[in-house]
């Protein structure tokens, strides 16, 4: 198998509005990110996935782009972006841009022209119909919006300010490829591709994901943009199965490096119910089956996994599956150890490395996210109580992951000097912040740092096979092995002691969040114990 830099990389996701504010307007920006590159270098990450920084009216915080080749004023300008790429490179860090090409903003020049002049070439860049059908938007309500001027409806699978692009139009596709090359020429390290599985949609047949032409488009995109360059590309694919993931990520297919699949995240929700109907208790046996399937089915050379607990659309993992009280640090380390020693490319979401948690939102007025606000409005109209709605948002709402990064114990956790920040700072910043984490050699930060370095140093993390071991329900144990070496990973995913009956004859402790005595006497695991040992 040909090895690429991203096989040994750990990626760090930055949500630009919330990372660091350099100019005191209460919103993070590119100069803010530049000022924190030394911190990221210390963590050891290989690349930053930057959520969108393009020009945008920010209806969906930048996932509604009005100019792909300009930077949003709130974040800075193109020279700041070039400086970020350059400064990051000097520290061995690549920049992965977020590529949002399923839709644009309704303020993008293409859509403005399409709307104003139904006879223009741009009209067919979008999807217009005389009658709406029952397709619904991810952000509540119909996916069709009526345009008075032309007396037609346009499709928007997200907000009405995010009209869907028509990938059947070849001229549009080549405009997108030109834009991709504009960024490749700037020296970026790759792309995270937003809702990429929607590109082949067939709205008349109510098909959104995995339309028949999806993979033709991705192969064409590869041919015109990525071919011959060693870029990391990761597609966001909510509905991927291992079979589908191989179509994207098998190197012979010439499409993408890897995809984000969300099957494990599916355990946070009731099956086939709205995402707001959450399940807090982690079904550990189900989690084991899911990871086992992905780890064994994406064989080396046939496909590649990405590994993540968090992103800007998900709750903070400690608040849903970890422990935010007594075992906060220990559960954070346990979850990290469990995930980062599997095969794939790990992603860390800003603040995960210091154990940040969900925000205690109390009222709708504290929220920003269009998805949560639309949901709340719809649910209130249906007569649901605000108490229930707020409970759901506190657990599942996307703003939980988006509150400002907690740097220190100063005003606004050191994120901004402004009197007001765009989202409130979590009041737990006095305890949970970067300054504290970096000064404490036993902090969650150093577990992440160690995992990031292991990924670079240990080739078995890429090559070794995966075997799930039989254990008590709440214990997740697996073996990674090659012809020459074998490693055991054991994690107690619960607040209770668990018995554990595998005899360990170990040579070396690779990483652990517990005492050596636990590993030797491994018949009883304390809450959230986790370790990896090299075994005979
Ligand atoms: C993806 C993004 C999400 C955004 C949506 C529409 O799911 O991760 O934040 O709202 O696409 O672009």
mmCIF file of C-alpha atoms and ligand atoms in Angstrom, residues 15 49 60 63-64 98 100 102-103 139 158 162 192 194-195 236 238 311-313 369-370 398 402, ligand 1:
data_model
loop_
_atom_site.group_PDB
_atom_site.id
_atom_site.type_symbol
_atom_site.label_atom_id
_atom_site.label_comp_id
_atom_site.label_asym_id
_atom_site.label_seq_id
_atom_site.Cartn_x
_atom_site.Cartn_y
_atom_site.Cartn_z
ATOM 1 C CA UNK A 15 -14.366 26.528 14.297
ATOM 2 C CA UNK A 49 -9.327 21.459 9.317
ATOM 3 C CA UNK A 60 -25.280 28.989 8.861
ATOM 4 C CA UNK A 63 -21.644 27.048 5.440
ATOM 5 C CA UNK A 64 -23.503 29.526 3.224
ATOM 6 C CA UNK A 98 -13.883 23.181 4.208
ATOM 7 C CA UNK A 100 -19.051 23.502 0.654
ATOM 8 C CA UNK A 102 -23.652 21.171 -2.348
ATOM 9 C CA UNK A 103 -25.057 24.690 -2.067
ATOM 10 C CA UNK A 139 -33.279 22.632 9.168
ATOM 11 C CA UNK A 158 -30.596 23.294 4.337
ATOM 12 C CA UNK A 162 -28.550 27.927 1.080
ATOM 13 C CA UNK A 192 -13.063 18.429 4.126
ATOM 14 C CA UNK A 194 -19.342 19.210 3.302
ATOM 15 C CA UNK A 195 -22.379 16.899 2.819
ATOM 16 C CA UNK A 236 -18.892 14.145 5.159
ATOM 17 C CA UNK A 238 -23.920 10.620 7.076
ATOM 18 C CA UNK A 311 -17.221 18.124 15.579
ATOM 19 C CA UNK A 312 -19.038 21.454 15.293
ATOM 20 C CA UNK A 313 -22.397 19.714 14.693
ATOM 21 C CA UNK A 369 -27.624 27.989 15.603
ATOM 22 C CA UNK A 370 -30.225 28.110 12.850
ATOM 23 C CA UNK A 398 -24.951 22.398 17.817
ATOM 24 C CA UNK A 402 -19.420 26.221 19.320
HETATM 25 C C1 LIG B 1 -22.709 20.062 7.207
HETATM 26 C C2 LIG B 1 -22.006 20.978 8.173
HETATM 27 C C3 LIG B 1 -23.037 21.737 8.933
HETATM 28 C C4 LIG B 1 -23.837 22.569 7.958
HETATM 29 C C5 LIG B 1 -24.424 21.707 6.844
HETATM 30 C C6 LIG B 1 -24.879 22.537 5.688
HETATM 31 O O1 LIG B 1 -23.460 19.094 7.840
HETATM 32 O O2 LIG B 1 -21.144 20.241 8.974
HETATM 33 O O3 LIG B 1 -22.474 22.550 9.920
HETATM 34 O O4 LIG B 1 -24.867 23.218 8.616
HETATM 35 O O5 LIG B 1 -23.474 20.799 6.319
HETATM 36 O O6 LIG B 1 -23.787 23.093 5.008
#
